JSON list of C-alpha atoms in Angstrom, two decimals:
[
{"chain": "P", "resi": 1, "resn": "MET", "atom": "CA", "xyz": [44.65, -152.56, 105.33]},
{"chain": "P", "resi": 2, "resn": "GLY", "atom": "CA", "xyz": [45.22, -155.83, 103.38]},
{"chain": "P", "resi": 3, "resn": "ALA", "atom": "CA", "xyz": [48.70, -157.08, 103.46]},
{"chain": "P", "resi": 4, "resn": "SER", "atom": "CA", "xyz": [50.22, -158.60, 100.25]},
{"chain": "P", "resi": 5, "resn": "ASP", "atom": "CA", "xyz": [50.70, -162.62, 100.68]},
{"chain": "P", "resi": 6, "resn": "PRO", "atom": "CA", "xyz": [54.66, -162.43, 100.82]},
{"chain": "P", "resi": 7, "resn": "GLU", "atom": "CA", "xyz": [54.31, -160.05, 103.65]},
{"chain": "P", "resi": 8, "resn": "ARG", "atom": "CA", "xyz": [51.94, -162.22, 105.40]},
{"chain": "P", "resi": 9, "resn": "ARG", "atom": "CA", "xyz": [54.24, -165.11, 104.94]},
{"chain": "P", "resi": 10, "resn": "GLU", "atom": "CA", "xyz": [57.25, -163.09, 106.24]},
{"chain": "P", "resi": 11, "resn": "ARG", "atom": "CA", "xyz": [55.28, -162.29, 109.46]},
{"chain": "P", "resi": 12, "resn": "ARG", "atom": "CA", "xyz": [54.13, -165.60, 109.96]},
{"chain": "P", "resi": 13, "resn": "ALA", "atom": "CA", "xyz": [57.91, -167.04, 109.60]},
{"chain": "P", "resi": 14, "resn": "ARG", "atom": "CA", "xyz": [59.03, -164.16, 111.95]},
{"chain": "P", "resi": 15, "resn": "ARG", "atom": "CA", "xyz": [56.54, -165.07, 114.26]},
{"chain": "P", "resi": 16, "resn": "ALA", "atom": "CA", "xyz": [57.35, -168.84, 114.24]},
{"chain": "P", "resi": 17, "resn": "ARG", "atom": "CA", "xyz": [61.10, -168.24, 114.76]},
{"chain": "P", "resi": 18, "resn": "SER", "atom": "CA", "xyz": [60.52, -165.77, 117.68]},
{"chain": "P", "resi": 19, "resn": "GLY", "atom": "CA", "xyz": [59.13, -168.22, 120.28]},
{"chain": "P", "resi": 20, "resn": "THR", "atom": "CA", "xyz": [61.11, -170.02, 122.90]},
{"chain": "P", "resi": 21, "resn": "ILE", "atom": "CA", "xyz": [59.53, -173.47, 122.27]},
{"chain": "P", "resi": 22, "resn": "GLY", "atom": "CA", "xyz": [62.33, -175.53, 121.18]},
{"chain": "P", "resi": 23, "resn": "ARG", "atom": "CA", "xyz": [65.09, -173.27, 121.95]},
{"chain": "P", "resi": 24, "resn": "ARG", "atom": "CA", "xyz": [67.81, -174.53, 124.29]},
{"chain": "P", "resi": 25, "resn": "PHE", "atom": "CA", "xyz": [68.46, -170.92, 125.81]},
{"chain": "P", "resi": 26, "resn": "PRO", "atom": "CA", "xyz": [66.03, -168.21, 125.78]},
{"chain": "P", "resi": 27, "resn": "ARG", "atom": "CA", "xyz": [66.73, -164.83, 123.82]},
{"chain": "P", "resi": 28, "resn": "THR", "atom": "CA", "xyz": [68.67, -162.02, 125.61]},
{"chain": "P", "resi": 29, "resn": "GLY", "atom": "CA", "xyz": [67.23, -159.47, 123.02]},
{"chain": "P", "resi": 30, "resn": "THR", "atom": "CA", "xyz": [70.83, -158.56, 121.87]},
{"chain": "P", "resi": 31, "resn": "GLU", "atom": "CA", "xyz": [71.01, -161.16, 118.92]},
{"chain": "P", "resi": 32, "resn": "PRO", "atom": "CA", "xyz": [69.55, -160.65, 115.93]},
{"chain": "P", "resi": 33, "resn": "THR", "atom": "CA", "xyz": [66.22, -162.57, 115.27]},
{"chain": "P", "resi": 34, "resn": "THR", "atom": "CA", "xyz": [67.38, -163.87, 111.73]},
{"chain": "P", "resi": 35, "resn": "ALA", "atom": "CA", "xyz": [71.12, -165.02, 112.84]},
{"chain": "P", "resi": 36, "resn": "GLN", "atom": "CA", "xyz": [71.78, -168.25, 111.10]},
{"chain": "P", "resi": 37, "resn": "SER", "atom": "CA", "xyz": [74.51, -170.86, 111.45]},
{"chain": "P", "resi": 38, "resn": "PRO", "atom": "CA", "xyz": [76.79, -171.27, 108.37]},
{"chain": "P", "resi": 39, "resn": "LEU", "atom": "CA", "xyz": [75.61, -174.65, 107.72]},
{"chain": "P", "resi": 40, "resn": "ALA", "atom": "CA", "xyz": [77.35, -174.78, 104.18]},
{"chain": "P", "resi": 41, "resn": "LEU", "atom": "CA", "xyz": [80.34, -173.70, 105.33]},
{"chain": "P", "resi": 42, "resn": "ARG", "atom": "CA", "xyz": [80.47, -176.26, 107.95]},
{"chain": "P", "resi": 43, "resn": "LEU", "atom": "CA", "xyz": [79.29, -178.72, 105.71]},
{"chain": "P", "resi": 44, "resn": "LEU", "atom": "CA", "xyz": [82.21, -178.16, 103.44]},
{"chain": "P", "resi": 45, "resn": "LEU", "atom": "CA", "xyz": [84.85, -178.01, 106.10]},
{"chain": "P", "resi": 46, "resn": "SER", "atom": "CA", "xyz": [83.54, -181.29, 107.64]},
{"chain": "P", "resi": 47, "resn": "GLY", "atom": "CA", "xyz": [83.39, -182.91, 104.44]},
{"chain": "P", "resi": 48, "resn": "VAL", "atom": "CA", "xyz": [87.12, -181.96, 103.99]},
{"chain": "P", "resi": 49, "resn": "PHE", "atom": "CA", "xyz": [88.79, -182.51, 107.03]},
{"chain": "P", "resi": 50, "resn": "VAL", "atom": "CA", "xyz": [87.06, -186.23, 107.76]},
{"chain": "P", "resi": 51, "resn": "PRO", "atom": "CA", "xyz": [89.17, -187.76, 105.23]},
{"chain": "P", "resi": 52, "resn": "VAL", "atom": "CA", "xyz": [92.15, -185.62, 105.88]},
{"chain": "P", "resi": 53, "resn": "PHE", "atom": "CA", "xyz": [91.90, -186.68, 109.80]},
{"chain": "P", "resi": 54, "resn": "VAL", "atom": "CA", "xyz": [91.10, -190.23, 108.86]},
{"chain": "P", "resi": 55, "resn": "ALA", "atom": "CA", "xyz": [94.45, -190.76, 106.50]},
{"chain": "P", "resi": 56, "resn": "ALA", "atom": "CA", "xyz": [96.50, -189.01, 109.34]},
{"chain": "P", "resi": 57, "resn": "ALA", "atom": "CA", "xyz": [95.40, -191.10, 111.84]},
{"chain": "P", "resi": 58, "resn": "VAL", "atom": "CA", "xyz": [96.17, -194.05, 109.79]},
{"chain": "P", "resi": 59, "resn": "VAL", "atom": "CA", "xyz": [99.56, -192.75, 108.40]},
{"chain": "P", "resi": 60, "resn": "LEU", "atom": "CA", "xyz": [100.45, -191.98, 112.13]},
{"chain": "P", "resi": 61, "resn": "ALA", "atom": "CA", "xyz": [99.25, -195.21, 113.47]},
{"chain": "P", "resi": 62, "resn": "VAL", "atom": "CA", "xyz": [101.36, -197.14, 110.82]},
{"chain": "P", "resi": 63, "resn": "TRP", "atom": "CA", "xyz": [104.53, -194.97, 111.79]},
{"chain": "P", "resi": 64, "resn": "ALA", "atom": "CA", "xyz": [104.12, -196.01, 115.10]},
{"chain": "P", "resi": 65, "resn": "ALA", "atom": "CA", "xyz": [103.71, -199.38, 114.74]},
{"chain": "P", "resi": 66, "resn": "ARG", "atom": "CA", "xyz": [106.88, -199.55, 112.57]},
{"chain": "P", "resi": 67, "resn": "SER", "atom": "CA", "xyz": [109.21, -197.26, 114.76]},
{"chain": "P", "resi": 68, "resn": "GLY", "atom": "CA", "xyz": [111.53, -198.97, 116.81]},
{"chain": "P", "resi": 69, "resn": "PRO", "atom": "CA", "xyz": [112.56, -198.14, 120.63]},
{"chain": "P", "resi": 70, "resn": "GLY", "atom": "CA", "xyz": [115.62, -195.73, 119.34]},
{"chain": "P", "resi": 71, "resn": "ASP", "atom": "CA", "xyz": [113.66, -193.74, 117.01]},
{"chain": "P", "resi": 72, "resn": "SER", "atom": "CA", "xyz": [112.65, -190.20, 116.88]},
{"chain": "P", "resi": 73, "resn": "PRO", "atom": "CA", "xyz": [109.85, -189.17, 117.42]},
{"chain": "P", "resi": 74, "resn": "GLY", "atom": "CA", "xyz": [109.16, -192.21, 119.67]},
{"chain": "P", "resi": 75, "resn": "ARG", "atom": "CA", "xyz": [106.01, -194.81, 119.48]},
{"chain": "P", "resi": 76, "resn": "GLY", "atom": "CA", "xyz": [104.29, -192.91, 122.45]},
{"chain": "P", "resi": 77, "resn": "PRO", "atom": "CA", "xyz": [103.99, -189.29, 120.70]},
{"chain": "P", "resi": 78, "resn": "LEU", "atom": "CA", "xyz": [102.95, -191.04, 117.51]},
{"chain": "P", "resi": 79, "resn": "ILE", "atom": "CA", "xyz": [100.19, -193.03, 119.23]},
{"chain": "P", "resi": 80, "resn": "ALA", "atom": "CA", "xyz": [99.02, -189.66, 121.01]},
{"chain": "P", "resi": 81, "resn": "VAL", "atom": "CA", "xyz": [98.95, -187.72, 117.91]},
{"chain": "P", "resi": 82, "resn": "ALA", "atom": "CA", "xyz": [97.23, -190.51, 115.84]},
{"chain": "P", "resi": 83, "resn": "VAL", "atom": "CA", "xyz": [94.34, -190.74, 118.67]},
{"chain": "P", "resi": 84, "resn": "LEU", "atom": "CA", "xyz": [93.99, -187.06, 118.48]},
{"chain": "P", "resi": 85, "resn": "CYS", "atom": "CA", "xyz": [93.67, -187.50, 114.71]},
{"chain": "P", "resi": 86, "resn": "GLY", "atom": "CA", "xyz": [90.86, -189.99, 115.10]},
{"chain": "P", "resi": 87, "resn": "ALA", "atom": "CA", "xyz": [89.12, -187.66, 117.52]},
{"chain": "P", "resi": 88, "resn": "LEU", "atom": "CA", "xyz": [88.90, -185.04, 115.24]},
{"chain": "P", "resi": 89, "resn": "ALA", "atom": "CA", "xyz": [87.78, -187.05, 112.52]},
{"chain": "P", "resi": 90, "resn": "LEU", "atom": "CA", "xyz": [85.34, -188.50, 114.40]},
{"chain": "P", "resi": 91, "resn": "SER", "atom": "CA", "xyz": [84.18, -184.99, 115.66]},
{"chain": "P", "resi": 92, "resn": "ALA", "atom": "CA", "xyz": [83.88, -183.70, 111.83]},
{"chain": "P", "resi": 93, "resn": "ALA", "atom": "CA", "xyz": [81.71, -186.76, 111.23]},
{"chain": "P", "resi": 94, "resn": "VAL", "atom": "CA", "xyz": [79.30, -186.10, 113.94]},
{"chain": "P", "resi": 95, "resn": "ASP", "atom": "CA", "xyz": [79.22, -182.71, 112.75]},
{"chain": "P", "resi": 96, "resn": "LEU", "atom": "CA", "xyz": [78.47, -183.64, 109.11]},
{"chain": "P", "resi": 97, "resn": "LEU", "atom": "CA", "xyz": [75.62, -185.88, 110.40]},
{"chain": "P", "resi": 98, "resn": "VAL", "atom": "CA", "xyz": [74.05, -182.77, 112.59]},
{"chain": "P", "resi": 99, "resn": "VAL", "atom": "CA", "xyz": [74.58, -180.36, 109.69]},
{"chain": "P", "resi": 100, "resn": "GLY", "atom": "CA", "xyz": [72.89, -182.67, 107.46]},
{"chain": "P", "resi": 101, "resn": "ARG", "atom": "CA", "xyz": [69.84, -182.99, 109.79]},
{"chain": "P", "resi": 102, "resn": "ARG", "atom": "CA", "xyz": [69.65, -179.58, 109.96]},
{"chain": "P", "resi": 103, "resn": "LEU", "atom": "CA", "xyz": [69.63, -178.89, 106.66]},
{"chain": "P", "resi": 104, "resn": "ARG", "atom": "CA", "xyz": [66.98, -181.28, 105.80]},
{"chain": "P", "resi": 105, "resn": "ARG", "atom": "CA", "xyz": [64.89, -179.77, 108.68]},
{"chain": "P", "resi": 106, "resn": "GLU", "atom": "CA", "xyz": [65.32, -176.41, 107.18]},
{"chain": "P", "resi": 107, "resn": "ARG", "atom": "CA", "xyz": [64.23, -177.63, 103.93]},
{"chain": "P", "resi": 108, "resn": "GLY", "atom": "CA", "xyz": [61.20, -179.40, 105.42]},
{"chain": "P", "resi": 109, "resn": "GLU", "atom": "CA", "xyz": [61.81, -182.78, 104.53]},
{"chain": "P", "resi": 110, "resn": "ARG", "atom": "CA", "xyz": [61.64, -185.70, 106.92]}
]
């Protein structure tokens, strides 16, 4: 008749997560109700690759600036790869912000 306190909390947590309020896409019924994104892994990967991509973009940009007209690879491909590394660094930095915000929200901090 009387559910224990942890059971009541678990039912309340499940009910709070199962609604469609605040969901971008409605549930289809095939995904698990407790599925979670691997936020710790995303945080680790983004934290590692932001400095890697920034360093690669800087090195490639300096290499492109110092390359001459007859050098191989030419200036154009080096600039293209430097821009790509910069875009990947920006993407990883944005992911760091998103993951940090989601972790704070899960912990109940504001």
